[in-house]
Tab-separated table of N, CA, C and O in Angstrom:
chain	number	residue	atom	x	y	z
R	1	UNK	N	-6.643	-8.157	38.556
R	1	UNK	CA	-7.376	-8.636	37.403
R	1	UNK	C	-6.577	-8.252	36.161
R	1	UNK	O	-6.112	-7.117	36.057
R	2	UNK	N	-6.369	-9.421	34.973
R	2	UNK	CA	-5.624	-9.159	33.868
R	2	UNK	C	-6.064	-7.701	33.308
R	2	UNK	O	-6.723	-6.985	34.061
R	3	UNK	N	-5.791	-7.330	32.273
R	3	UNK	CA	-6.494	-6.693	31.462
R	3	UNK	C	-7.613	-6.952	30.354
R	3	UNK	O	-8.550	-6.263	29.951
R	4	UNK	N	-7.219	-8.010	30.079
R	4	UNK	CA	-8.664	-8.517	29.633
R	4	UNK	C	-9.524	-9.307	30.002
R	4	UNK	O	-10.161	-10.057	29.262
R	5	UNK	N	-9.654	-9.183	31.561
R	5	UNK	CA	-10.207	-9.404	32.099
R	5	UNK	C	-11.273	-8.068	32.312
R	5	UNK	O	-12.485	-7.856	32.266
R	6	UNK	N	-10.104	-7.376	32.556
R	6	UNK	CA	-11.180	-6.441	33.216
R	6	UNK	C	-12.089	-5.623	31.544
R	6	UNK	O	-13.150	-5.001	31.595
R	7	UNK	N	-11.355	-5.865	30.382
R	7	UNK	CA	-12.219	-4.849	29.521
R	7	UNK	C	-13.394	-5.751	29.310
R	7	UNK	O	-14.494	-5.217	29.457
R	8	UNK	N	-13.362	-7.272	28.930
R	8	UNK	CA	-14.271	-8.073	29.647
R	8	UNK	C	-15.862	-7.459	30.564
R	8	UNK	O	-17.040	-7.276	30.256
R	9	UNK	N	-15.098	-7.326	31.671
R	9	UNK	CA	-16.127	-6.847	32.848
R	9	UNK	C	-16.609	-5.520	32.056
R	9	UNK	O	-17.798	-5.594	31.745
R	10	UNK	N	-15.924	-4.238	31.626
R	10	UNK	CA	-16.418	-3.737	30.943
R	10	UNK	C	-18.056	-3.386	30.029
R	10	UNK	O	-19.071	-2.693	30.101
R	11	UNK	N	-17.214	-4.698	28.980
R	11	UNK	CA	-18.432	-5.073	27.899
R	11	UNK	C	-19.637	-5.737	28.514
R	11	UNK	O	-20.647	-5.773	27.812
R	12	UNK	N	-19.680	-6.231	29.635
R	12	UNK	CA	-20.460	-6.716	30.361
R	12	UNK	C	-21.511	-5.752	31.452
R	12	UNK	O	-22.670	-5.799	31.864
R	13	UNK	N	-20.324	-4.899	31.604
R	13	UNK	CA	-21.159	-3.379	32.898
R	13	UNK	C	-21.759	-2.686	31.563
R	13	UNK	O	-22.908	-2.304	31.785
R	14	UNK	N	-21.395	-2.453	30.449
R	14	UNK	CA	-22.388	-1.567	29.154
R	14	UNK	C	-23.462	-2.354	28.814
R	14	UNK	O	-24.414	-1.730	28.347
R	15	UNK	N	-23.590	-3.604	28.918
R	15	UNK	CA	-24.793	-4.176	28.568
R	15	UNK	C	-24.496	-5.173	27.140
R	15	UNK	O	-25.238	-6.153	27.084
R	16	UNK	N	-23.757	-5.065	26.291
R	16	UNK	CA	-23.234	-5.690	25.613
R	16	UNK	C	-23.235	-7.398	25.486
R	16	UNK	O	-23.420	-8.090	24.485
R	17	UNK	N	-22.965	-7.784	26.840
R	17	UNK	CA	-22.868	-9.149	26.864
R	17	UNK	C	-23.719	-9.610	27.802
R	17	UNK	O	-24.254	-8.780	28.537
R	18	UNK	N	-23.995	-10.922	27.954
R	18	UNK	CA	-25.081	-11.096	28.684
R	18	UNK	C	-23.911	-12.608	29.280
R	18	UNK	O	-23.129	-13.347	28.682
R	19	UNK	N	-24.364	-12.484	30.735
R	19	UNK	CA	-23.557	-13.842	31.385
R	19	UNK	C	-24.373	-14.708	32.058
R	19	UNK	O	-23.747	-15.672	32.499
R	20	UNK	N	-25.084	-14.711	32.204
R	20	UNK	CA	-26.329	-15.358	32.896
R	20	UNK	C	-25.888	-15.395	33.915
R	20	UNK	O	-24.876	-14.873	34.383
R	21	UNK	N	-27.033	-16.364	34.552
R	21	UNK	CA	-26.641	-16.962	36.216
R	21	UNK	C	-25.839	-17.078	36.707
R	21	UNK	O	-25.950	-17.093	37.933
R	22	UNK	N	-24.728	-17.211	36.209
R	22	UNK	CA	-23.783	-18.711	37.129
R	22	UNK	C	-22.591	-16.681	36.720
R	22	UNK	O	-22.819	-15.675	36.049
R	23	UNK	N	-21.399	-17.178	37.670
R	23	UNK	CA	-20.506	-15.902	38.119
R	23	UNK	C	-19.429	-17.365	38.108
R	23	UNK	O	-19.461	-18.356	38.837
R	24	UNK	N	-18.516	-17.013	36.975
R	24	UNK	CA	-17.372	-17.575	36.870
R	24	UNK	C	-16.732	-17.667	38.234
R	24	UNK	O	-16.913	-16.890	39.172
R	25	UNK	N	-15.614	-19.205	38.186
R	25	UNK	CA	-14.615	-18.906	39.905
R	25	UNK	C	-13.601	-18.216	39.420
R	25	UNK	O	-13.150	-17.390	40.213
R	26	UNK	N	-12.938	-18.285	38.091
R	26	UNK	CA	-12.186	-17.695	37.476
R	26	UNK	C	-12.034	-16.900	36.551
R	26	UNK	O	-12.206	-17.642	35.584
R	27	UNK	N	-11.771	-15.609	36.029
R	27	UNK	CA	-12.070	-14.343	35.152
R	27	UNK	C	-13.137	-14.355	34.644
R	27	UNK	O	-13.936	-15.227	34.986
R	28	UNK	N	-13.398	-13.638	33.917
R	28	UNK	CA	-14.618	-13.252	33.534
R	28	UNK	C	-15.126	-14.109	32.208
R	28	UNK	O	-14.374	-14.524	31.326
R	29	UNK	N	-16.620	-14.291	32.258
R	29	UNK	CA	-16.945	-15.049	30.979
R	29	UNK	C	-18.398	-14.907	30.814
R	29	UNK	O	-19.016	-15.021	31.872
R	30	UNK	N	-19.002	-14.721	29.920
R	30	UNK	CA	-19.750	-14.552	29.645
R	30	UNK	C	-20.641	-15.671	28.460
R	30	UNK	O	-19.970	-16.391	27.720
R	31	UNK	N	-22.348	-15.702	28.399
R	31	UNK	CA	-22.924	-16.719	27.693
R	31	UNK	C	-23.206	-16.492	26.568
R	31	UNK	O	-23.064	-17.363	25.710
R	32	UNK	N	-23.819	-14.895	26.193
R	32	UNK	CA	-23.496	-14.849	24.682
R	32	UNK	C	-23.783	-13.029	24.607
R	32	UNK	O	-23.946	-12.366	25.632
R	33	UNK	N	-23.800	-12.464	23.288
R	33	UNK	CA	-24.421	-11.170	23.321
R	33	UNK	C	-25.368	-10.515	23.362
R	33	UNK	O	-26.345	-10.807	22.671
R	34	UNK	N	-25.361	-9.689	23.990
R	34	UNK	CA	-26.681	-9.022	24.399
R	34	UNK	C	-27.440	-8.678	23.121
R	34	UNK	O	-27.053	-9.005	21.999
R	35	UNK	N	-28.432	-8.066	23.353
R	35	UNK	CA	-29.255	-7.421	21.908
R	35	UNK	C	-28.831	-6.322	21.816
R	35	UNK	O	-28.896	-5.825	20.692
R	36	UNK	N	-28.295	-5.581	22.814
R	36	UNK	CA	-27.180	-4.282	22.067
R	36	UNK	C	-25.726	-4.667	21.926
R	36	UNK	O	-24.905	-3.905	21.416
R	37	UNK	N	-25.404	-5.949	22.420
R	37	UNK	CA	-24.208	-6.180	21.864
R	37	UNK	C	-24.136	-6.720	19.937
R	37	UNK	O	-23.219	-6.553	19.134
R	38	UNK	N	-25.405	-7.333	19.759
R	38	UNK	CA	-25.147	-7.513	18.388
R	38	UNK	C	-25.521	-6.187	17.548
R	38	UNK	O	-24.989	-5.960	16.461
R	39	UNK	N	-26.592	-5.223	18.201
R	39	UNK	CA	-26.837	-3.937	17.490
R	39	UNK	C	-25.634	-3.079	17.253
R	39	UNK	O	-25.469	-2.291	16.322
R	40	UNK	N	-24.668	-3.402	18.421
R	40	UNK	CA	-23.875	-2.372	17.527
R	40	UNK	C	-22.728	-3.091	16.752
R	40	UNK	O	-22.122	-2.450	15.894
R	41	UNK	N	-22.279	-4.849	17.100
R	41	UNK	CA	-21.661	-4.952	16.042
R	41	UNK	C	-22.029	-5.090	14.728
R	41	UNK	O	-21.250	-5.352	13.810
R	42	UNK	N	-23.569	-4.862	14.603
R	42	UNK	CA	-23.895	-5.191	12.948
R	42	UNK	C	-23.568	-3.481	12.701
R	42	UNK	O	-22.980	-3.061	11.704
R	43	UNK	N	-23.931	-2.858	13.501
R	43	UNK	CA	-23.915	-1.168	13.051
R	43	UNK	C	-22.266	-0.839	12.722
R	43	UNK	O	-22.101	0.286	12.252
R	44	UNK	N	-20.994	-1.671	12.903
R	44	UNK	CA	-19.786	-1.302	12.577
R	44	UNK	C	-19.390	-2.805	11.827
R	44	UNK	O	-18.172	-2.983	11.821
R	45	UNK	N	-19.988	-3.648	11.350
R	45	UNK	CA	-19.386	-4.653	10.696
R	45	UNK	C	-19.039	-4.468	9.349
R	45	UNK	O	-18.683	-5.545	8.871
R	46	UNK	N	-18.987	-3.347	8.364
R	46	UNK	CA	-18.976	-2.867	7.652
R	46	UNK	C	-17.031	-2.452	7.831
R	46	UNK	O	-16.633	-1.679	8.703
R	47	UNK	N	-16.466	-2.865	7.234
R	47	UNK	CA	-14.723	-1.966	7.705
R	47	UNK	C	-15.475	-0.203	7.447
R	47	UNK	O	-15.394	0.426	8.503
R	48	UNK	N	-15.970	0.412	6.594
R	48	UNK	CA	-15.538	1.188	6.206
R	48	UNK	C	-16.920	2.367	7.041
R	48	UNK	O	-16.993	3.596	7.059
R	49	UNK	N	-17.701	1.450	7.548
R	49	UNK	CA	-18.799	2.567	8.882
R	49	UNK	C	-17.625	2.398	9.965
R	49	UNK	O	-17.082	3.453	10.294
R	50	UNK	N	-17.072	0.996	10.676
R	50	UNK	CA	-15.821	0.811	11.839
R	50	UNK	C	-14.533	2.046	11.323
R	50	UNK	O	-14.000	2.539	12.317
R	51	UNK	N	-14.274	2.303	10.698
R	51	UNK	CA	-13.111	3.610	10.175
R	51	UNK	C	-13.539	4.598	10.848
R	51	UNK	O	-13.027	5.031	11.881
R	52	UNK	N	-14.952	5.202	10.043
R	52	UNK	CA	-15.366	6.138	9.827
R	52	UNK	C	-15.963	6.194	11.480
R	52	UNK	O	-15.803	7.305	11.984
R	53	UNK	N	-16.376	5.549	12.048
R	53	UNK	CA	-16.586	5.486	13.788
R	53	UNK	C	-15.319	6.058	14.581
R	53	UNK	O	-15.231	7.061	15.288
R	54	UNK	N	-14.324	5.050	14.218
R	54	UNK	CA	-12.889	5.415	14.948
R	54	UNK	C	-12.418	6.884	14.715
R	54	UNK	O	-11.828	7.589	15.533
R	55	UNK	N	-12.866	7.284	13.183
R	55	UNK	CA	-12.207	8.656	13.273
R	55	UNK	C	-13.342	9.795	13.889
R	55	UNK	O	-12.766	10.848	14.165
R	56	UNK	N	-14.487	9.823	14.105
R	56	UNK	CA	-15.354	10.673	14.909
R	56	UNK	C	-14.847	10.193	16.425
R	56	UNK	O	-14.938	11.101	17.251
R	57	UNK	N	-14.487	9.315	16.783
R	57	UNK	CA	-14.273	9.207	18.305
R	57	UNK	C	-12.670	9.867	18.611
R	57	UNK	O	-12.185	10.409	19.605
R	58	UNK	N	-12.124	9.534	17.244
R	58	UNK	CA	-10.531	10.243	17.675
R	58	UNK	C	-10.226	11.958	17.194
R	58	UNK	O	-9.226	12.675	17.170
R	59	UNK	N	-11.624	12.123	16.856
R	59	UNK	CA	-12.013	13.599	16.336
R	59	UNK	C	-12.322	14.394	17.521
R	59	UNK	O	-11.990	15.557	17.750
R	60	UNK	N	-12.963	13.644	18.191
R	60	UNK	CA	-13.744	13.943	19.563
R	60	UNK	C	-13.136	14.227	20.826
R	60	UNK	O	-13.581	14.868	21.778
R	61	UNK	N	-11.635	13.422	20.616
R	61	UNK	CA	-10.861	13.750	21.369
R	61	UNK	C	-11.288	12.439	22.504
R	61	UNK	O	-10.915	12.540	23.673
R	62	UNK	N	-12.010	11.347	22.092
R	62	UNK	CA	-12.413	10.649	23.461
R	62	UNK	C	-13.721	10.201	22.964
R	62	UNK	O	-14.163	10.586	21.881
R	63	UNK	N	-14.569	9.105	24.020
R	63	UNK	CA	-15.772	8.197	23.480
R	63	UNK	C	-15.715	7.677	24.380
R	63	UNK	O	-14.770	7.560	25.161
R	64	UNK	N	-17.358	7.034	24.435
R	64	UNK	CA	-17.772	6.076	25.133
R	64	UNK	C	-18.592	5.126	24.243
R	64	UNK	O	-18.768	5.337	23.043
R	65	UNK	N	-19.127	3.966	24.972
R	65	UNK	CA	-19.319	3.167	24.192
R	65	UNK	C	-20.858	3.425	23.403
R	65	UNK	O	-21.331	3.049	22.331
R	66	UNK	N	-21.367	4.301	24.576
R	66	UNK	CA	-22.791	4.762	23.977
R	66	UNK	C	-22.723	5.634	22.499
R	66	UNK	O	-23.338	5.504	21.441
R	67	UNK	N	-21.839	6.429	22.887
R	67	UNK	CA	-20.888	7.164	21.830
R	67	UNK	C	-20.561	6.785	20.327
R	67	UNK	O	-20.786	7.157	19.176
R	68	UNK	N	-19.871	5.786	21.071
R	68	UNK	CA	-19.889	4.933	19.260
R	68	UNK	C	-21.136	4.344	18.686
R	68	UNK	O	-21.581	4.589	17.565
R	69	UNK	N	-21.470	3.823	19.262
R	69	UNK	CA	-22.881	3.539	18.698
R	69	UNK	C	-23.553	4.789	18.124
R	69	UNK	O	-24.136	4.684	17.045
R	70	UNK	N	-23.509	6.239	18.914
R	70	UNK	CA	-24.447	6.967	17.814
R	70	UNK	C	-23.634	7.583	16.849
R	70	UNK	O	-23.925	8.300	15.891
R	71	UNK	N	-22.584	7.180	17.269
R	71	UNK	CA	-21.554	7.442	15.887
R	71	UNK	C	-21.911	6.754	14.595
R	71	UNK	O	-22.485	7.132	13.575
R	72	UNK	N	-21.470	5.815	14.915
R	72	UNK	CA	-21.713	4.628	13.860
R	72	UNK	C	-23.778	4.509	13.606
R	72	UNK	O	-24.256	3.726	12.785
R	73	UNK	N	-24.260	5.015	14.086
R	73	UNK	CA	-25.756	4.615	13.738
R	73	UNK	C	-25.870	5.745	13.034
R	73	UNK	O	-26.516	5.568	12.001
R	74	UNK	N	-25.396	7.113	13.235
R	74	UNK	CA	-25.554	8.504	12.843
R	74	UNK	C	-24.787	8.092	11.341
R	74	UNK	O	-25.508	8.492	10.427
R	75	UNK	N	-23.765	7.535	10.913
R	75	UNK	CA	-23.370	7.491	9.727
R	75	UNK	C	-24.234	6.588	8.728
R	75	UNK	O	-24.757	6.931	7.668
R	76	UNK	N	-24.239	5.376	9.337
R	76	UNK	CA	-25.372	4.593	8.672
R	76	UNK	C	-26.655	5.235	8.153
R	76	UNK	O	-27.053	5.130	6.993
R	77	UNK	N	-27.351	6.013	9.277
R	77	UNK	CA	-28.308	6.704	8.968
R	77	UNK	C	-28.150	7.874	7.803
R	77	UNK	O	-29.128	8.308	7.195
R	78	UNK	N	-26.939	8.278	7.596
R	78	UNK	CA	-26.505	9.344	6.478
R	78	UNK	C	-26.488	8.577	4.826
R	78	UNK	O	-26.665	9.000	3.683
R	79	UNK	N	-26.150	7.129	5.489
R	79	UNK	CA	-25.745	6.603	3.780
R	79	UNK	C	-27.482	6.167	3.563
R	79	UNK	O	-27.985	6.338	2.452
R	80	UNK	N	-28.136	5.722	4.468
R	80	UNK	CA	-29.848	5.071	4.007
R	80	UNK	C	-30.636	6.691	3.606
R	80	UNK	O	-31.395	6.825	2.645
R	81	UNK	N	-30.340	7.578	4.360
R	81	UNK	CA	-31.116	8.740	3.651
R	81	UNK	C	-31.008	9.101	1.966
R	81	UNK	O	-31.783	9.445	1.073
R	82	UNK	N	-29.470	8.783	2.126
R	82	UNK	CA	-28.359	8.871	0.502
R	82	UNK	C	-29.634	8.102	-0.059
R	82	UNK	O	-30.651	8.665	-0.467
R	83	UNK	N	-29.449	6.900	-0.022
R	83	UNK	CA	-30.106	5.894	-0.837
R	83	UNK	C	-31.153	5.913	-1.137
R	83	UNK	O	-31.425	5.362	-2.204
R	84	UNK	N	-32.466	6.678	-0.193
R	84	UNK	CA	-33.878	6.547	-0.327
R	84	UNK	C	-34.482	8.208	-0.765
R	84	UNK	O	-35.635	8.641	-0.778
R	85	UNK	N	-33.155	8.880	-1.103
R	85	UNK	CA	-33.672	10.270	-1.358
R	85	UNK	C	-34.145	11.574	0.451
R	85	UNK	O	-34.672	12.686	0.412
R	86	UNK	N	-33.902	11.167	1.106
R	86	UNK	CA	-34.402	11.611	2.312
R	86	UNK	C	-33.514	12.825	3.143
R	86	UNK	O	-33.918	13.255	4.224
């Protein structure tokens, strides 16, 4: 299996993507994103929460995908407290 094939299968074994029914004859493909696949790309669509993610995971020495997500939700959550006094 290519390699992006397999990171593919990946995003698909985390829950991320959703493929429905049908199982490709050829590599992997999928029908659209999951509801945690768009939760966490809205939670890093920002360049500057996606930075600030990459450098807690390369701080960390390592990550998973659950990982980034409370990375990136844990920062978000730091700038809305900023904002609402909290």
């Amino acid at each position: 299996m290519g390699q992006i094939d397999y990171h593919l299968s990946l995003i698909r074994e985390a829950g991320l993507v959703d493929i429905g029914g049908a199982r490709p004859m050829v590599g992997i493909g999928f029908r659209r994103l999951s509801w945690a696949g768009h939760d966490f790309l809205d939670s890093v669509r920002s360049p500057d929460v996606w930075d600030r993610t990459k450098q807690a995971a390369s701080a960390a020495g390592g990550f998973t995908v659950d990982l980034l997500v409370f990375a990136a939700k844990s920062y978000l959550e730091g700038k809305i407290k900023g904002f609402i006094g909290g």
